[in-house]
Amino acid sequence: MKTGIKQISKITGFSPATISNALNRKKGVSWETSDRIFRVAREIGYLDNNNISKIKLVIYKENGLIIDDTPFFTLLINGIEQECSSSGYEMMISNLDARSPGYLEQAKQMINEPDTAIILLGTELSPEGLKVFKNAKCPFLLLDYWSLDMDFSGVIINNSDSVRMAINYLYGKGHTKIGHLGGKFKILGFRQREMGYYSEMRDIGLEVNPKYTIDLSTTMNGAYADMLDYLKNKPDLPTAFFADNDMIALGAIRALQEMGYRIPEDVSVIGFDDLPFCEISFPRLTSLRVPKQEMGRLAVRRIIDMMESEDMIHTKIQVCTEFIERDSVRDLTAASKK
């Protein structure tokens, strides 16, 4: 038996087998036990100071309107927490607000912590904001953001192809006048979804009418208010809309219904994310389901792989969505057959 493990056992009272399992991050050792063992191991010099025991989820905010107003991220964080726990790592969560006076100093401190790996939730991240992290000294992974300009690994949603699937579905249901409800705050995910909309409309030979592309606030109440203002002018509407996320879709549906439009008889709507609200809305919202918890788990597995193998290969993992058909899309082909 190694002298170090014997000494740790004497100090902590845990068996050598438990200590070995904890140090090798095997399942079956509680976080409290593992944390105690790692602290003692460092104190006696058994582990060097660069050994990583924590995975920190850094939630980046540029305005907080998207991060703070949807249950999407709660489910994503649950997946990260579950995988950290089962893999023997302590999980920490920090908020990093680009509007805060001490933002730059806080960011620099985070990326230089020797015993911590960082998963950066970059939903609201911009190319300029990403530059702050370019000199990260710790294992670093981007979640829900990607850039070719930075040498980071990332886990992202396959946004563009997912939207193409939704537009193709609407076309298959007989819709040729298809609009887009975009988010005013142009995060990367929304830009990619917009590209998917334009690409698929072009490929299937449908005209994009600028009057049918409407930017709304990204909160449910904000989207409702913006859509209500838009509808007061009694505009010509398409037979269907794709919305950048469920919050926008549900806010827009509420406004449409208040103005006398029937969903889906007059206007069909598809959302993105498949939040729990979709199942209880009226009508139930057709949406693209993102495997939120699995996406979080994937991020943890990837950063652990980076630490354990010490590889320098940067990878981009794209998570596919699942089309969830409910009640918010009208089948125009069925109507034409009558």
mmCIF file of C-alpha atoms in Angstrom:
data_model
loop_
_atom_site.group_PDB
_atom_site.id
_atom_site.type_symbol
_atom_site.label_atom_id
_atom_site.label_comp_id
_atom_site.label_asym_id
_atom_site.label_seq_id
_atom_site.Cartn_x
_atom_site.Cartn_y
_atom_site.Cartn_z
ATOM 1 C CA MET A 1 0.000 0.000 0.000
ATOM 2 C CA LYS A 2 1.313 3.447 -0.876
ATOM 3 C CA THR A 3 2.520 5.450 2.109
ATOM 4 C CA GLY A 4 0.368 8.400 1.108
ATOM 5 C CA ILE A 5 -2.870 6.411 1.089
ATOM 6 C CA LYS A 6 -1.949 4.846 4.440
ATOM 7 C CA GLN A 7 -1.362 8.291 5.921
ATOM 8 C CA ILE A 8 -4.637 9.649 4.472
ATOM 9 C CA SER A 9 -6.453 6.649 5.951
ATOM 10 C CA LYS A 10 -4.962 7.332 9.373
ATOM 11 C CA ILE A 11 -5.936 11.024 9.276
ATOM 12 C CA THR A 12 -9.449 10.634 7.850
ATOM 13 C CA GLY A 13 -10.466 7.276 9.284
ATOM 14 C CA PHE A 14 -11.569 6.019 5.870
ATOM 15 C CA SER A 15 -10.420 2.662 4.543
ATOM 16 C CA PRO A 16 -7.628 2.527 1.951
ATOM 17 C CA ALA A 17 -10.146 1.112 -0.562
ATOM 18 C CA THR A 18 -12.476 4.093 -0.078
ATOM 19 C CA ILE A 19 -9.551 6.496 -0.423
ATOM 20 C CA SER A 20 -8.378 4.803 -3.609
ATOM 21 C CA ASN A 21 -11.890 4.910 -5.075
ATOM 22 C CA ALA A 22 -12.249 8.587 -4.192
ATOM 23 C CA LEU A 23 -8.882 9.576 -5.660
ATOM 24 C CA ASN A 24 -9.683 7.665 -8.855
ATOM 25 C CA ARG A 25 -13.141 9.256 -8.959
ATOM 26 C CA LYS A 26 -14.982 5.966 -8.954
ATOM 27 C CA LYS A 27 -18.699 5.832 -8.232
ATOM 28 C CA GLY A 28 -19.998 4.963 -4.778
ATOM 29 C CA VAL A 29 -18.097 7.566 -2.750
ATOM 30 C CA SER A 30 -20.158 10.476 -1.434
ATOM 31 C CA TRP A 31 -19.144 14.035 -2.246
ATOM 32 C CA GLU A 32 -18.494 14.809 1.463
ATOM 33 C CA THR A 33 -16.165 11.818 1.792
ATOM 34 C CA SER A 34 -14.417 12.570 -1.487
ATOM 35 C CA ASP A 35 -13.937 16.230 -0.580
ATOM 36 C CA ARG A 36 -12.407 15.335 2.805
ATOM 37 C CA ILE A 37 -10.013 12.835 1.194
ATOM 38 C CA PHE A 38 -8.866 15.273 -1.507
ATOM 39 C CA ARG A 39 -8.277 18.062 1.027
ATOM 40 C CA VAL A 40 -6.103 15.832 3.207
ATOM 41 C CA ALA A 41 -4.283 14.446 0.147
ATOM 42 C CA ARG A 42 -3.305 17.970 -0.841
ATOM 43 C CA GLU A 43 -2.302 18.964 2.680
ATOM 44 C CA ILE A 44 0.191 16.107 2.949
ATOM 45 C CA GLY A 45 1.491 16.678 -0.583
ATOM 46 C CA TYR A 46 0.107 13.433 -1.990
ATOM 47 C CA LEU A 47 -1.493 15.415 -4.807
ATOM 48 C CA ASP A 48 0.078 18.402 -6.443
ATOM 49 C CA ASN A 49 -1.758 21.696 -6.338
ATOM 50 C CA ASN A 50 -2.861 21.390 -9.957
ATOM 51 C CA ASN A 51 -5.093 18.389 -9.340
ATOM 52 C CA ILE A 52 -8.633 19.338 -10.302
ATOM 53 C CA SER A 53 -11.464 18.399 -7.964
ATOM 54 C CA LYS A 54 -14.157 20.906 -8.959
ATOM 55 C CA ILE A 55 -16.178 21.612 -12.076
ATOM 56 C CA LYS A 56 -17.548 25.124 -12.092
ATOM 57 C CA LEU A 57 -20.518 26.090 -14.242
ATOM 58 C CA VAL A 58 -20.138 29.763 -15.112
ATOM 59 C CA ILE A 59 -23.435 31.308 -16.222
ATOM 60 C CA TYR A 60 -22.559 34.222 -18.485
ATOM 61 C CA LYS A 61 -25.049 37.080 -18.873
ATOM 62 C CA GLU A 62 -25.048 40.061 -21.189
ATOM 63 C CA ASN A 63 -28.570 41.169 -20.309
ATOM 64 C CA GLY A 64 -30.098 38.174 -18.512
ATOM 65 C CA LEU A 65 -33.323 38.288 -20.528
ATOM 66 C CA ILE A 66 -32.837 34.799 -21.939
ATOM 67 C CA ILE A 67 -30.995 33.089 -19.089
ATOM 68 C CA ASP A 68 -33.314 34.377 -16.354
ATOM 69 C CA ASP A 69 -36.684 33.878 -18.034
ATOM 70 C CA THR A 70 -36.891 30.233 -19.083
ATOM 71 C CA PRO A 71 -36.884 26.842 -17.309
ATOM 72 C CA PHE A 72 -34.667 25.497 -20.119
ATOM 73 C CA PHE A 73 -31.537 26.261 -18.128
ATOM 74 C CA THR A 74 -32.813 24.687 -14.905
ATOM 75 C CA LEU A 75 -33.039 21.336 -16.695
ATOM 76 C CA LEU A 76 -29.633 21.838 -18.314
ATOM 77 C CA ILE A 77 -28.046 22.577 -14.927
ATOM 78 C CA ASN A 78 -29.704 19.481 -13.435
ATOM 79 C CA GLY A 79 -27.920 17.353 -16.026
ATOM 80 C CA ILE A 80 -24.562 18.941 -15.181
ATOM 81 C CA GLU A 81 -25.164 18.428 -11.470
ATOM 82 C CA GLN A 82 -26.119 14.759 -11.904
ATOM 83 C CA GLU A 83 -23.050 13.941 -14.002
ATOM 84 C CA CYS A 84 -20.664 15.785 -11.663
ATOM 85 C CA SER A 85 -22.073 13.882 -8.694
ATOM 86 C CA SER A 86 -21.867 10.473 -10.354
ATOM 87 C CA SER A 87 -18.310 11.195 -11.536
ATOM 88 C CA GLY A 88 -17.032 12.278 -8.118
ATOM 89 C CA TYR A 89 -16.528 15.977 -8.844
ATOM 90 C CA GLU A 90 -17.755 18.852 -6.756
ATOM 91 C CA MET A 91 -20.005 21.144 -8.789
ATOM 92 C CA MET A 92 -20.006 24.886 -8.269
ATOM 93 C CA ILE A 93 -22.126 27.558 -9.957
ATOM 94 C CA SER A 94 -21.045 31.157 -10.527
ATOM 95 C CA ASN A 95 -22.847 33.982 -12.295
ATOM 96 C CA LEU A 96 -20.762 36.251 -14.485
ATOM 97 C CA ASP A 97 -22.564 39.429 -15.506
ATOM 98 C CA ALA A 98 -20.887 41.503 -18.212
ATOM 99 C CA ARG A 99 -22.720 44.579 -16.871
ATOM 100 C CA SER A 100 -21.074 44.282 -13.459
ATOM 101 C CA PRO A 101 -18.280 46.787 -12.596
ATOM 102 C CA GLY A 102 -15.951 43.998 -11.445
ATOM 103 C CA TYR A 103 -16.698 41.729 -14.401
ATOM 104 C CA LEU A 104 -13.226 41.580 -15.989
ATOM 105 C CA GLU A 105 -11.438 40.953 -12.705
ATOM 106 C CA GLN A 106 -13.938 38.252 -11.752
ATOM 107 C CA ALA A 107 -13.528 36.531 -15.133
ATOM 108 C CA LYS A 108 -9.709 36.566 -14.940
ATOM 109 C CA GLN A 109 -9.806 35.116 -11.445
ATOM 110 C CA MET A 110 -12.107 32.293 -12.565
ATOM 111 C CA ILE A 111 -9.959 31.144 -15.480
ATOM 112 C CA ASN A 112 -6.844 30.992 -13.301
ATOM 113 C CA GLU A 113 -8.152 28.772 -10.491
ATOM 114 C CA PRO A 114 -5.738 25.795 -10.387
ATOM 115 C CA ASP A 115 -8.121 23.183 -8.966
ATOM 116 C CA THR A 116 -11.172 23.980 -11.096
ATOM 117 C CA ALA A 117 -12.382 23.121 -14.589
ATOM 118 C CA ILE A 118 -14.861 25.525 -16.168
ATOM 119 C CA ILE A 119 -17.973 24.925 -18.244
ATOM 120 C CA LEU A 120 -19.079 28.308 -19.578
ATOM 121 C CA LEU A 121 -22.788 28.548 -20.362
ATOM 122 C CA GLY A 122 -22.475 30.953 -23.265
ATOM 123 C CA THR A 123 -26.067 31.314 -24.469
ATOM 124 C CA GLU A 124 -25.818 35.118 -24.193
ATOM 125 C CA LEU A 125 -22.131 35.255 -25.147
ATOM 126 C CA SER A 126 -20.869 37.494 -27.965
ATOM 127 C CA PRO A 127 -17.598 37.201 -29.932
ATOM 128 C CA GLU A 128 -16.271 40.192 -27.986
ATOM 129 C CA GLY A 129 -17.262 38.625 -24.672
ATOM 130 C CA LEU A 130 -15.497 35.382 -25.553
ATOM 131 C CA LYS A 131 -12.129 37.149 -25.889
ATOM 132 C CA VAL A 132 -11.989 37.552 -22.103
ATOM 133 C CA PHE A 133 -11.507 33.784 -21.763
ATOM 134 C CA LYS A 134 -8.867 33.257 -24.468
ATOM 135 C CA ASN A 135 -6.015 32.839 -21.953
ATOM 136 C CA ALA A 136 -7.784 30.343 -19.703
ATOM 137 C CA LYS A 137 -5.227 28.307 -17.728
ATOM 138 C CA CYS A 138 -7.739 25.673 -16.639
ATOM 139 C CA PRO A 139 -9.684 23.057 -18.632
ATOM 140 C CA PHE A 140 -12.379 25.109 -20.370
ATOM 141 C CA LEU A 141 -15.492 24.095 -22.314
ATOM 142 C CA LEU A 142 -18.164 26.185 -24.037
ATOM 143 C CA LEU A 143 -21.795 25.155 -23.610
ATOM 144 C CA ASP A 144 -24.497 26.456 -25.980
ATOM 145 C CA TYR A 145 -21.977 28.607 -27.868
ATOM 146 C CA TRP A 146 -19.330 28.032 -30.500
ATOM 147 C CA SER A 147 -16.738 30.115 -32.313
ATOM 148 C CA LEU A 148 -14.195 29.221 -34.967
ATOM 149 C CA ASP A 149 -12.019 32.072 -33.701
ATOM 150 C CA MET A 150 -11.190 30.432 -30.359
ATOM 151 C CA ASP A 151 -9.467 27.146 -29.572
ATOM 152 C CA PHE A 152 -12.129 25.772 -27.244
ATOM 153 C CA SER A 153 -14.176 22.608 -27.248
ATOM 154 C CA GLY A 154 -17.924 23.019 -27.145
ATOM 155 C CA VAL A 155 -21.310 21.336 -26.830
ATOM 156 C CA ILE A 156 -24.041 23.061 -28.826
ATOM 157 C CA ILE A 157 -27.514 22.521 -30.288
ATOM 158 C CA ASN A 158 -27.812 21.690 -33.981
ATOM 159 C CA ASN A 159 -29.906 24.819 -34.484
ATOM 160 C CA SER A 160 -29.908 25.307 -38.239
ATOM 161 C CA ASP A 161 -30.744 21.730 -39.245
ATOM 162 C CA SER A 162 -33.438 21.562 -36.563
ATOM 163 C CA VAL A 163 -35.234 24.590 -37.995
ATOM 164 C CA ARG A 164 -34.930 23.203 -41.510
ATOM 165 C CA MET A 165 -36.788 20.142 -40.251
ATOM 166 C CA ALA A 166 -39.571 22.340 -38.828
ATOM 167 C CA ILE A 167 -39.974 24.356 -42.045
ATOM 168 C CA ASN A 168 -40.032 21.165 -44.095
ATOM 169 C CA TYR A 169 -42.741 19.795 -41.806
ATOM 170 C CA LEU A 170 -44.884 22.908 -42.353
ATOM 171 C CA TYR A 171 -44.373 22.645 -46.109
ATOM 172 C CA GLY A 172 -45.455 19.012 -45.967
ATOM 173 C CA LYS A 173 -48.650 20.150 -44.240
ATOM 174 C CA GLY A 174 -49.428 22.421 -47.176
ATOM 175 C CA HIS A 175 -48.079 25.723 -45.818
ATOM 176 C CA THR A 176 -46.346 27.941 -48.377
ATOM 177 C CA LYS A 177 -46.656 31.272 -46.544
ATOM 178 C CA ILE A 178 -44.338 30.640 -43.601
ATOM 179 C CA GLY A 179 -43.144 33.418 -41.309
ATOM 180 C CA HIS A 180 -40.437 33.702 -38.666
ATOM 181 C CA LEU A 181 -40.823 35.053 -35.122
ATOM 182 C CA GLY A 182 -37.259 35.956 -34.139
ATOM 183 C CA GLY A 183 -35.770 37.169 -30.879
ATOM 184 C CA LYS A 184 -34.744 40.833 -30.668
ATOM 185 C CA PHE A 185 -31.627 39.894 -28.695
ATOM 186 C CA LYS A 186 -29.633 38.142 -31.432
ATOM 187 C CA ILE A 187 -27.787 35.427 -29.564
ATOM 188 C CA LEU A 188 -25.823 32.913 -31.640
ATOM 189 C CA GLY A 189 -28.546 30.275 -31.320
ATOM 190 C CA PHE A 190 -31.192 32.627 -32.729
ATOM 191 C CA ARG A 191 -28.925 33.653 -35.618
ATOM 192 C CA GLN A 192 -28.343 30.001 -36.481
ATOM 193 C CA ARG A 193 -32.087 29.288 -36.353
ATOM 194 C CA GLU A 194 -32.734 32.254 -38.611
ATOM 195 C CA MET A 195 -30.175 30.877 -41.080
ATOM 196 C CA GLY A 196 -31.948 27.520 -41.004
ATOM 197 C CA TYR A 197 -35.256 29.240 -41.781
ATOM 198 C CA TYR A 198 -33.864 31.146 -44.768
ATOM 199 C CA SER A 199 -31.914 28.141 -46.080
ATOM 200 C CA GLU A 200 -34.850 25.748 -46.021
ATOM 201 C CA MET A 201 -37.267 28.296 -47.504
ATOM 202 C CA ARG A 202 -34.822 28.825 -50.371
ATOM 203 C CA ASP A 203 -34.164 25.114 -50.907
ATOM 204 C CA ILE A 204 -37.840 24.182 -51.168
ATOM 205 C CA GLY A 205 -38.527 27.146 -53.435
ATOM 206 C CA LEU A 206 -40.628 29.322 -51.128
ATOM 207 C CA GLU A 207 -40.470 33.107 -51.089
ATOM 208 C CA VAL A 208 -39.488 34.814 -47.848
ATOM 209 C CA ASN A 209 -41.832 37.750 -47.362
ATOM 210 C CA PRO A 210 -40.134 40.408 -45.181
ATOM 211 C CA LYS A 211 -43.562 41.260 -43.748
ATOM 212 C CA TYR A 212 -43.708 37.757 -42.280
ATOM 213 C CA THR A 213 -40.411 38.023 -40.364
ATOM 214 C CA ILE A 214 -41.029 39.728 -37.031
ATOM 215 C CA ASP A 215 -38.581 40.313 -34.171
ATOM 216 C CA LEU A 216 -40.112 40.078 -30.697
ATOM 217 C CA SER A 217 -38.823 40.370 -27.133
ATOM 218 C CA THR A 218 -37.407 37.126 -25.798
ATOM 219 C CA THR A 219 -39.573 36.945 -22.668
ATOM 220 C CA MET A 220 -43.106 35.548 -22.844
ATOM 221 C CA ASN A 221 -44.686 38.797 -21.641
ATOM 222 C CA GLY A 222 -42.449 40.871 -23.889
ATOM 223 C CA ALA A 223 -43.240 38.762 -26.961
ATOM 224 C CA TYR A 224 -46.947 39.042 -26.158
ATOM 225 C CA ALA A 225 -46.776 42.850 -25.895
ATOM 226 C CA ASP A 226 -44.705 43.223 -29.084
ATOM 227 C CA MET A 227 -46.964 40.894 -31.071
ATOM 228 C CA LEU A 228 -50.057 42.693 -29.811
ATOM 229 C CA ASP A 229 -48.654 46.016 -31.059
ATOM 230 C CA TYR A 230 -47.867 44.426 -34.424
ATOM 231 C CA LEU A 231 -51.356 42.951 -34.814
ATOM 232 C CA LYS A 232 -53.145 46.213 -34.023
ATOM 233 C CA ASN A 233 -52.296 47.388 -37.560
ATOM 234 C CA LYS A 234 -54.205 44.366 -38.952
ATOM 235 C CA PRO A 235 -51.289 43.107 -41.084
ATOM 236 C CA ASP A 236 -51.463 40.360 -43.679
ATOM 237 C CA LEU A 237 -50.316 37.191 -41.884
ATOM 238 C CA PRO A 238 -48.789 33.931 -43.103
ATOM 239 C CA THR A 239 -50.570 30.641 -42.480
ATOM 240 C CA ALA A 240 -47.727 29.509 -40.191
ATOM 241 C CA PHE A 241 -44.898 30.863 -38.050
ATOM 242 C CA PHE A 242 -41.723 29.269 -36.753
ATOM 243 C CA ALA A 243 -40.612 30.915 -33.477
ATOM 244 C CA ASP A 244 -37.013 31.021 -32.222
ATOM 245 C CA ASN A 245 -38.069 29.558 -28.869
ATOM 246 C CA ASP A 246 -41.147 28.462 -26.949
ATOM 247 C CA MET A 247 -41.320 31.632 -24.848
ATOM 248 C CA ILE A 248 -41.622 33.745 -27.999
ATOM 249 C CA ALA A 249 -44.113 31.280 -29.510
ATOM 250 C CA LEU A 250 -46.363 31.219 -26.434
ATOM 251 C CA GLY A 251 -46.316 35.003 -26.044
ATOM 252 C CA ALA A 252 -47.196 35.453 -29.722
ATOM 253 C CA ILE A 253 -50.002 32.866 -29.521
ATOM 254 C CA ARG A 254 -51.580 34.712 -26.602
ATOM 255 C CA ALA A 255 -51.557 37.959 -28.601
ATOM 256 C CA LEU A 256 -52.971 36.263 -31.700
ATOM 257 C CA GLN A 257 -55.787 34.704 -29.695
ATOM 258 C CA GLU A 258 -56.640 38.013 -28.020
ATOM 259 C CA MET A 259 -56.945 39.603 -31.454
ATOM 260 C CA GLY A 260 -59.377 36.922 -32.584
ATOM 261 C CA TYR A 261 -57.080 34.569 -34.500
ATOM 262 C CA ARG A 262 -57.617 30.855 -33.973
ATOM 263 C CA ILE A 263 -54.610 28.598 -33.454
ATOM 264 C CA PRO A 264 -54.088 26.541 -35.592
ATOM 265 C CA GLU A 265 -57.167 27.136 -37.791
ATOM 266 C CA ASP A 266 -56.055 30.647 -38.828
ATOM 267 C CA VAL A 267 -52.360 30.618 -37.930
ATOM 268 C CA SER A 268 -50.108 27.647 -37.108
ATOM 269 C CA VAL A 269 -47.101 28.019 -34.769
ATOM 270 C CA ILE A 270 -44.017 25.880 -34.036
ATOM 271 C CA GLY A 271 -41.664 26.624 -31.130
ATOM 272 C CA PHE A 272 -38.161 25.506 -30.134
ATOM 273 C CA ASP A 273 -36.890 23.897 -26.872
ATOM 274 C CA ASP A 274 -40.015 21.914 -25.862
ATOM 275 C CA LEU A 275 -40.415 23.432 -22.415
ATOM 276 C CA PRO A 276 -42.942 21.926 -19.968
ATOM 277 C CA PHE A 277 -45.361 24.764 -20.856
ATOM 278 C CA CYS A 278 -45.831 23.253 -24.324
ATOM 279 C CA GLU A 279 -47.840 20.335 -22.959
ATOM 280 C CA ILE A 280 -50.303 22.500 -21.013
ATOM 281 C CA SER A 281 -50.722 25.474 -23.360
ATOM 282 C CA PHE A 282 -53.862 25.832 -25.483
ATOM 283 C CA PRO A 283 -53.479 24.525 -28.022
ATOM 284 C CA ARG A 284 -50.597 22.275 -27.014
ATOM 285 C CA LEU A 285 -47.512 23.629 -28.756
ATOM 286 C CA THR A 286 -45.665 21.689 -31.444
ATOM 287 C CA SER A 287 -41.961 22.195 -30.760
ATOM 288 C CA LEU A 288 -38.407 20.962 -31.262
ATOM 289 C CA ARG A 289 -37.244 19.128 -28.166
ATOM 290 C CA VAL A 290 -33.707 19.792 -26.963
ATOM 291 C CA PRO A 291 -32.394 16.977 -24.705
ATOM 292 C CA LYS A 292 -31.540 19.491 -22.016
ATOM 293 C CA GLN A 293 -30.321 17.219 -19.223
ATOM 294 C CA GLU A 294 -28.336 15.007 -21.582
ATOM 295 C CA MET A 295 -26.707 18.105 -23.058
ATOM 296 C CA GLY A 296 -25.514 19.058 -19.570
ATOM 297 C CA ARG A 297 -24.234 15.548 -18.917
ATOM 298 C CA LEU A 298 -22.379 15.528 -22.242
ATOM 299 C CA ALA A 299 -20.586 18.744 -21.304
ATOM 300 C CA VAL A 300 -19.355 17.211 -18.038
ATOM 301 C CA ARG A 301 -18.230 13.979 -19.728
ATOM 302 C CA ARG A 302 -16.299 15.918 -22.345
ATOM 303 C CA ILE A 303 -14.467 18.158 -19.869
ATOM 304 C CA ILE A 304 -13.567 15.110 -17.746
ATOM 305 C CA ASP A 305 -12.165 13.452 -20.888
ATOM 306 C CA MET A 306 -10.105 16.579 -21.524
ATOM 307 C CA MET A 307 -8.682 16.460 -17.987
ATOM 308 C CA GLU A 308 -7.992 12.738 -17.847
ATOM 309 C CA SER A 309 -6.416 12.365 -21.275
ATOM 310 C CA GLU A 310 -4.778 15.804 -21.294
ATOM 311 C CA ASP A 311 -5.574 15.919 -25.009
ATOM 312 C CA MET A 312 -5.243 19.137 -26.956
ATOM 313 C CA ILE A 313 -7.808 18.188 -29.607
ATOM 314 C CA HIS A 314 -10.681 20.653 -29.742
ATOM 315 C CA THR A 315 -14.067 19.168 -30.534
ATOM 316 C CA LYS A 316 -17.544 20.480 -31.285
ATOM 317 C CA ILE A 317 -20.373 18.194 -30.203
ATOM 318 C CA GLN A 318 -23.718 19.026 -31.801
ATOM 319 C CA VAL A 319 -26.846 17.817 -30.029
ATOM 320 C CA CYS A 320 -29.760 16.935 -32.301
ATOM 321 C CA THR A 321 -33.351 17.872 -31.507
ATOM 322 C CA GLU A 322 -36.503 15.766 -31.678
ATOM 323 C CA PHE A 323 -39.635 17.010 -33.431
ATOM 324 C CA ILE A 324 -42.610 16.878 -31.047
ATOM 325 C CA GLU A 325 -45.919 17.075 -32.878
ATOM 326 C CA ARG A 326 -48.862 18.402 -30.885
ATOM 327 C CA ASP A 327 -51.865 20.579 -31.765
ATOM 328 C CA SER A 328 -50.606 23.976 -32.957
ATOM 329 C CA VAL A 329 -50.181 23.191 -36.674
ATOM 330 C CA ARG A 330 -53.063 22.865 -39.131
ATOM 331 C CA ASP A 331 -52.837 20.294 -41.930
ATOM 332 C CA LEU A 332 -53.837 22.268 -45.017
ATOM 333 C CA THR A 333 -53.469 19.220 -47.254
ATOM 334 C CA ALA A 334 -56.267 17.483 -45.369
ATOM 335 C CA ALA A 335 -58.485 20.545 -45.783
ATOM 336 C CA SER A 336 -57.845 20.670 -49.545
ATOM 337 C CA LYS A 337 -58.890 17.035 -49.985
ATOM 338 C CA LYS A 338 -62.385 17.665 -48.641
#
